[in-house]
CSV table of C-alpha atoms in Angstrom, one decimal:
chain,number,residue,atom,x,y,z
F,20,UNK,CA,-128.0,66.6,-87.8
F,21,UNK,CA,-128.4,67.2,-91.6
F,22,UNK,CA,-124.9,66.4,-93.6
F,23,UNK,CA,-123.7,65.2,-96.9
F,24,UNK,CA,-120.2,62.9,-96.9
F,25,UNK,CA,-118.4,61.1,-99.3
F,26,UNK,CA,-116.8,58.1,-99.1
F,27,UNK,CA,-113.9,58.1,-100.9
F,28,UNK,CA,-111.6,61.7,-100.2
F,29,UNK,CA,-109.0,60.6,-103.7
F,30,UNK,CA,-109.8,58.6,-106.7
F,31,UNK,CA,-107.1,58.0,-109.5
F,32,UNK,CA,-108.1,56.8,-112.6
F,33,UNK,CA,-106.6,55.8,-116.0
F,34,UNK,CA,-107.4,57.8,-119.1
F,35,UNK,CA,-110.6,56.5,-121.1
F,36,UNK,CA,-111.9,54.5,-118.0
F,37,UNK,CA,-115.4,55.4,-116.1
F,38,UNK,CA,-115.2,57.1,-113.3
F,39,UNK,CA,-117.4,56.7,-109.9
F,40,UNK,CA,-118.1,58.7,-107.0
F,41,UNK,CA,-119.9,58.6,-104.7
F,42,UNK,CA,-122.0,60.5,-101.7
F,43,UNK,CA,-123.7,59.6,-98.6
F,44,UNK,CA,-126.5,62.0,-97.3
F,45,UNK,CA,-128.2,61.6,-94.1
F,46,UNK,CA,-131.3,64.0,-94.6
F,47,UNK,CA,-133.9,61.6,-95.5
F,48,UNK,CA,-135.7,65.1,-96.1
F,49,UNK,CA,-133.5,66.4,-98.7
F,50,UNK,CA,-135.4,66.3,-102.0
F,51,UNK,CA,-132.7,67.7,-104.8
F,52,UNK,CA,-129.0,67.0,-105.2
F,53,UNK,CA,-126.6,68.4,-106.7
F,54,UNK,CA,-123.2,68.0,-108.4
F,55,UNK,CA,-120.3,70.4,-108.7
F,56,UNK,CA,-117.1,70.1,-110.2
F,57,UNK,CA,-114.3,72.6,-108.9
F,58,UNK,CA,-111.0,73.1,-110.6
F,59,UNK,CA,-107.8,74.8,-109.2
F,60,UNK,CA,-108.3,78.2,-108.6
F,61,UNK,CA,-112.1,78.6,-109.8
F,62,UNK,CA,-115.3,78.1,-108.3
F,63,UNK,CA,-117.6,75.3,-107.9
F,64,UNK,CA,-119.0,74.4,-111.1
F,65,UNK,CA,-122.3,73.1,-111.9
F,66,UNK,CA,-122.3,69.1,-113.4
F,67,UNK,CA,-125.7,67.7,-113.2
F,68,UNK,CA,-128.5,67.8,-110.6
F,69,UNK,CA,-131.5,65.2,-109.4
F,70,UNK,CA,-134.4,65.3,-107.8
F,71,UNK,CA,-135.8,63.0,-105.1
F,72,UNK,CA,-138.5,61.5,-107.4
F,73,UNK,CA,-135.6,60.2,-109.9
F,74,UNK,CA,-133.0,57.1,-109.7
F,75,UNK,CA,-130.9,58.2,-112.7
F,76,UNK,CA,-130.7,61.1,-114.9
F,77,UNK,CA,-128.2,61.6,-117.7
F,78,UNK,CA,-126.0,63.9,-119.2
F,79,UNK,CA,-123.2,64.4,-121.4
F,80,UNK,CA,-120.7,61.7,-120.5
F,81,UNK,CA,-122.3,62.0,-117.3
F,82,UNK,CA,-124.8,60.2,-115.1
F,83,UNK,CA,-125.9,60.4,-111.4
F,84,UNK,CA,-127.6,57.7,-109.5
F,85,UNK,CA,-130.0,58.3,-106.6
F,86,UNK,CA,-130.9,55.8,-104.2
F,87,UNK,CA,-132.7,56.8,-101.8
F,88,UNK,CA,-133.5,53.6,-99.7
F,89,UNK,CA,-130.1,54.0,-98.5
F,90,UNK,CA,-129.7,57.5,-99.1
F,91,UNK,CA,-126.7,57.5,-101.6
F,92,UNK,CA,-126.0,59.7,-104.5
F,93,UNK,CA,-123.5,58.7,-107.6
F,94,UNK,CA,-121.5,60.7,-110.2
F,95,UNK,CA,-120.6,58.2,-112.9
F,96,UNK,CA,-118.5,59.8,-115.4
F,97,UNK,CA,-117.5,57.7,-118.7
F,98,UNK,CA,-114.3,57.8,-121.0
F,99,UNK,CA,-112.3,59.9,-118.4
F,100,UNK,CA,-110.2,62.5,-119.8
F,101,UNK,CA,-107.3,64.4,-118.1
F,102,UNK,CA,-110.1,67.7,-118.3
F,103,UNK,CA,-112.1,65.8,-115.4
F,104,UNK,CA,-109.2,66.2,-113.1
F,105,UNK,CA,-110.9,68.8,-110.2
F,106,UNK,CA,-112.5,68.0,-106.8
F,107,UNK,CA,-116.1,67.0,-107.1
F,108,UNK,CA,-118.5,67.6,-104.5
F,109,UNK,CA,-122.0,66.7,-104.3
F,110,UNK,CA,-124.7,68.7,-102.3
F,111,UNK,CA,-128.0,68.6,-100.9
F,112,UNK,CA,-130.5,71.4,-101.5
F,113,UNK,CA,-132.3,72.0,-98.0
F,114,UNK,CA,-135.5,72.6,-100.0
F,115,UNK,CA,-138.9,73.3,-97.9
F,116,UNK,CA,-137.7,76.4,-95.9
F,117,UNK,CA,-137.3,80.1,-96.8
F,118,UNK,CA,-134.1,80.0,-98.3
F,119,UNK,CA,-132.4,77.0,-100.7
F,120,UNK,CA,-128.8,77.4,-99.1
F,121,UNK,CA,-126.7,74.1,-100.5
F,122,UNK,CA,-125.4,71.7,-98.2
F,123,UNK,CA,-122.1,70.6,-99.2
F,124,UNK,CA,-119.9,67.4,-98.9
F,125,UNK,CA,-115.7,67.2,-98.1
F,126,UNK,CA,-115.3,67.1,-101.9
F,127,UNK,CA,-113.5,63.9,-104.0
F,128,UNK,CA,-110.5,64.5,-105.6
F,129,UNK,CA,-110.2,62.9,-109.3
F,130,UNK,CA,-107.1,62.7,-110.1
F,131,UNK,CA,-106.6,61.0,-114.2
F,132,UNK,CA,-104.0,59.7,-114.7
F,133,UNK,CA,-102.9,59.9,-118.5
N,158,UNK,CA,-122.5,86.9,-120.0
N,159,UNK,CA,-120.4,87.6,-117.9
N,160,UNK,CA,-119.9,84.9,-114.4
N,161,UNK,CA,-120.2,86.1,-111.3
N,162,UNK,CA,-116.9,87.9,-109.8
N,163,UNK,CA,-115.5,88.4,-106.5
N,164,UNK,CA,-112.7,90.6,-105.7
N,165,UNK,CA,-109.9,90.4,-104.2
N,166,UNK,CA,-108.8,86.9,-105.0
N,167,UNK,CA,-106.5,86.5,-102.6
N,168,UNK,CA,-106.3,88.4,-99.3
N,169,UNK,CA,-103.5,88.0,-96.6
N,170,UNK,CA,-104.0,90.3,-93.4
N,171,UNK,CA,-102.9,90.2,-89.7
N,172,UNK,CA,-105.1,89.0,-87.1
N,173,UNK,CA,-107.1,91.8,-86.0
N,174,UNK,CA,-107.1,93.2,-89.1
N,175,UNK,CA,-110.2,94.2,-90.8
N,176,UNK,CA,-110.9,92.9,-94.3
N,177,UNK,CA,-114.1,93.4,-97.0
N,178,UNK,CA,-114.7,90.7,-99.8
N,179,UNK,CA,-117.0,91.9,-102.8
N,180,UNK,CA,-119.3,89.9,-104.3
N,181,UNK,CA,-120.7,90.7,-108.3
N,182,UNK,CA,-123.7,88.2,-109.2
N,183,UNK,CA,-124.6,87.5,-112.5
N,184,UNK,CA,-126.6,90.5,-113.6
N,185,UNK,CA,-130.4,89.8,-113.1
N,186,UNK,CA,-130.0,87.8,-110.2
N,187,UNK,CA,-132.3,88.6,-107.3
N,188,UNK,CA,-130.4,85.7,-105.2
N,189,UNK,CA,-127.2,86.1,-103.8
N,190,UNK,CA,-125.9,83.2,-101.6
N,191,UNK,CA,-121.9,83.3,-99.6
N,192,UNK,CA,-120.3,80.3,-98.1
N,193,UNK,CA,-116.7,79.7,-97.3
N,194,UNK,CA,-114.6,76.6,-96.9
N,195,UNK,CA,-112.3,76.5,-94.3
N,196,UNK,CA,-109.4,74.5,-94.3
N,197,UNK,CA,-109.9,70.4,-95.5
N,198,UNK,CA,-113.7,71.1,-94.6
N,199,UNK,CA,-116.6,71.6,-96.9
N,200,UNK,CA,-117.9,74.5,-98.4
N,201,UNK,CA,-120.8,76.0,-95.9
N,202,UNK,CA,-123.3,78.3,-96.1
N,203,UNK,CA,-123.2,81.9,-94.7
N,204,UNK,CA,-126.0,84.0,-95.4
N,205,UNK,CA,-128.9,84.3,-98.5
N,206,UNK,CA,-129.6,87.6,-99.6
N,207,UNK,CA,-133.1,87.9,-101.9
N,208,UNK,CA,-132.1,91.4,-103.5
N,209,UNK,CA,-131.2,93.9,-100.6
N,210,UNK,CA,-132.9,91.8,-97.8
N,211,UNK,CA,-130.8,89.0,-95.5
N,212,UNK,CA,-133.2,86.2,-96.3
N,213,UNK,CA,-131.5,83.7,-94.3
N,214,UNK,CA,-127.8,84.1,-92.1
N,215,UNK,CA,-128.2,81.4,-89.9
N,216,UNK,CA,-124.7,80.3,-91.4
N,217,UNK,CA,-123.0,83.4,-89.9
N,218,UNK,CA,-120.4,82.1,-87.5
N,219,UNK,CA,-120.3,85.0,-85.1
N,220,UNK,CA,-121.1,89.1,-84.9
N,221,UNK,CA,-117.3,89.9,-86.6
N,222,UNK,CA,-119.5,88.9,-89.7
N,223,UNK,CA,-121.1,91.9,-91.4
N,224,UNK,CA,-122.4,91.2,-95.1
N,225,UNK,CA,-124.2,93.7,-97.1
N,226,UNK,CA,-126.2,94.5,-100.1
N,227,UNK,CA,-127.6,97.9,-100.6
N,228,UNK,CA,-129.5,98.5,-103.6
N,229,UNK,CA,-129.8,94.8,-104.2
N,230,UNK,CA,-126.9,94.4,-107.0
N,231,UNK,CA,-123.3,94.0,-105.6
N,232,UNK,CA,-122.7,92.6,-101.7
N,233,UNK,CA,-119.9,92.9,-99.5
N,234,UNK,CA,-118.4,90.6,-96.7
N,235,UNK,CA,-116.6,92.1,-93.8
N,236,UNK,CA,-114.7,90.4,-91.2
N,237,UNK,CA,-113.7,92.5,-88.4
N,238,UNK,CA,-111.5,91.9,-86.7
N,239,UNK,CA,-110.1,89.3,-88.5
N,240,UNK,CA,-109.6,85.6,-86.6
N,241,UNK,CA,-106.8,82.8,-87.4
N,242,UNK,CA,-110.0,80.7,-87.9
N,243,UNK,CA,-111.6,82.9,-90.5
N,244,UNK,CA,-108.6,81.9,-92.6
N,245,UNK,CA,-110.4,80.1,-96.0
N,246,UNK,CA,-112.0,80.5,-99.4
N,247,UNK,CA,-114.8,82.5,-99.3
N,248,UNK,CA,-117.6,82.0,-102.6
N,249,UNK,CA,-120.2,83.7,-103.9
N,250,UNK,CA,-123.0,82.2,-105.8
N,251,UNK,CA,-126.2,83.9,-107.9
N,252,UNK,CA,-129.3,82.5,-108.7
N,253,UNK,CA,-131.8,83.8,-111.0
N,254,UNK,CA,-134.9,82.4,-109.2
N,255,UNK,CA,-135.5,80.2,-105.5
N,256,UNK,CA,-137.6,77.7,-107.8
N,257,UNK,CA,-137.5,73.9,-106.9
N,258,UNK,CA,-134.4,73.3,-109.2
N,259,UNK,CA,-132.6,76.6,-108.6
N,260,UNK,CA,-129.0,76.8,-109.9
N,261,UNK,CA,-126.5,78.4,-108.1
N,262,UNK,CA,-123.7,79.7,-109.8
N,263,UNK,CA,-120.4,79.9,-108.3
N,264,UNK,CA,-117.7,82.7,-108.6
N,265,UNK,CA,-114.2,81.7,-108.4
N,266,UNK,CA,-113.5,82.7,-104.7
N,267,UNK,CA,-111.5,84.8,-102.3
N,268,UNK,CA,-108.9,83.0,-100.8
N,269,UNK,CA,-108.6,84.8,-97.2
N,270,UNK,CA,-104.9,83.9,-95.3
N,271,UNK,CA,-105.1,85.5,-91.5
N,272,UNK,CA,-101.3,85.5,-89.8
């Protein structure tokens, strides 16, 4: 069946390093993915998204890598401040049918560490 | 602009109990998505509503499910009657358009405790 996983459940990092996450999907269908980044007590917040004709798009202090060959996502997140402390999750958008519901992985905790 | 809002954000009821979670998109929204995430598990989807209609609740674990949306603005999520299981945080998201990249945007959650 479809799903979207992560490999790594807790990542600590040191202030001012780079930071990288990462996502197994298994829907070789999927065509657009998706990061969120969730902090305590709020919703899911939007990062960064990619679509399936892309290997790398960037934004600000971040950058996701798409490799679809072995069907892997990446959040890459540089100079990591104690603000990027949150759970990340990446998801697949299960494009193609009548409705764009998001597919969702366990989530990675980031935990900086000042 | 305001976010979109859910109320309560934090429920804690009896099993058996009946409880409604509301759902405010971001104003202009025509899409209207809920998904939960039940203890150490990921967030999944429940049901898409396109304005007023139930465009897709294949995500809709069983009949004690009810969501709504009449007139197409606010929507409402009952659980009755209320399981151990259903115990979780419960989102809403808003979109403005089902386009190719589509953003959903994510209210801060219910968080539903059932004793």
């Amino acid at each position: 069946g479809e799903s979207v996983g992560l490999h790594l459940p807790t990542l600590s990092v040191q202030e001012g390093d780079n930071s990288i996450i990462n996502c197994a999907y298994s829907n070789s269908a999927s065509d657009y993915f998706i990061w969120y980044k969730q902090e305590s007590g709020k919703g899911p917040q939007f990062i960064i998204d990619i679509r399936s004709n892309m290997d790398k798009r960037q934004g600000q202090r971040v950058t996701v890598l798409l490799n679809k060959t072995v069907k892997h996502l990446s959040l890459q997140i540089a100079a990591t401040q104690p603000g990027d402390s949150a759970v990340y999750f990446c998801a697949e958008k299960n494009y193609g049918g009548a409705t764009n519901k998001l597919i969702f992985g366990t989530g990675t905790l980031l935990a900086v560490q000042p | 602009e305001a976010g979109v809002t859910q109320f309560p954000s934090h429920s804690v009821i009896e099993k058996g109990q009946t409880v409604t979670l509301r759902c405010d998109p971001i104003s202009g929204h025509d899409n209207l998505y809920w998904y939960r995430r039940v203890m150490g598990k990921e967030i999944k989807f429940l049901l898409h509503f396109v304005k007023e209609s139930k465009q897709d609740e294949s995500g809709m674990p069983n009949n004690r499910f009810l969501a709504e949306r009449t007139g197409g603005t606010y929507s409402t999520l009952k659980v009755q009657p209320a399981e151990l299981e259903d115990s979780g945080v419960y989102f809403c998201a808003s979109s403005l358009e089902r386009g190719y990249q589509e953003t959903q945007y994510f209210g801060p959650g219910t968080r539903l405790l059932v004793l």
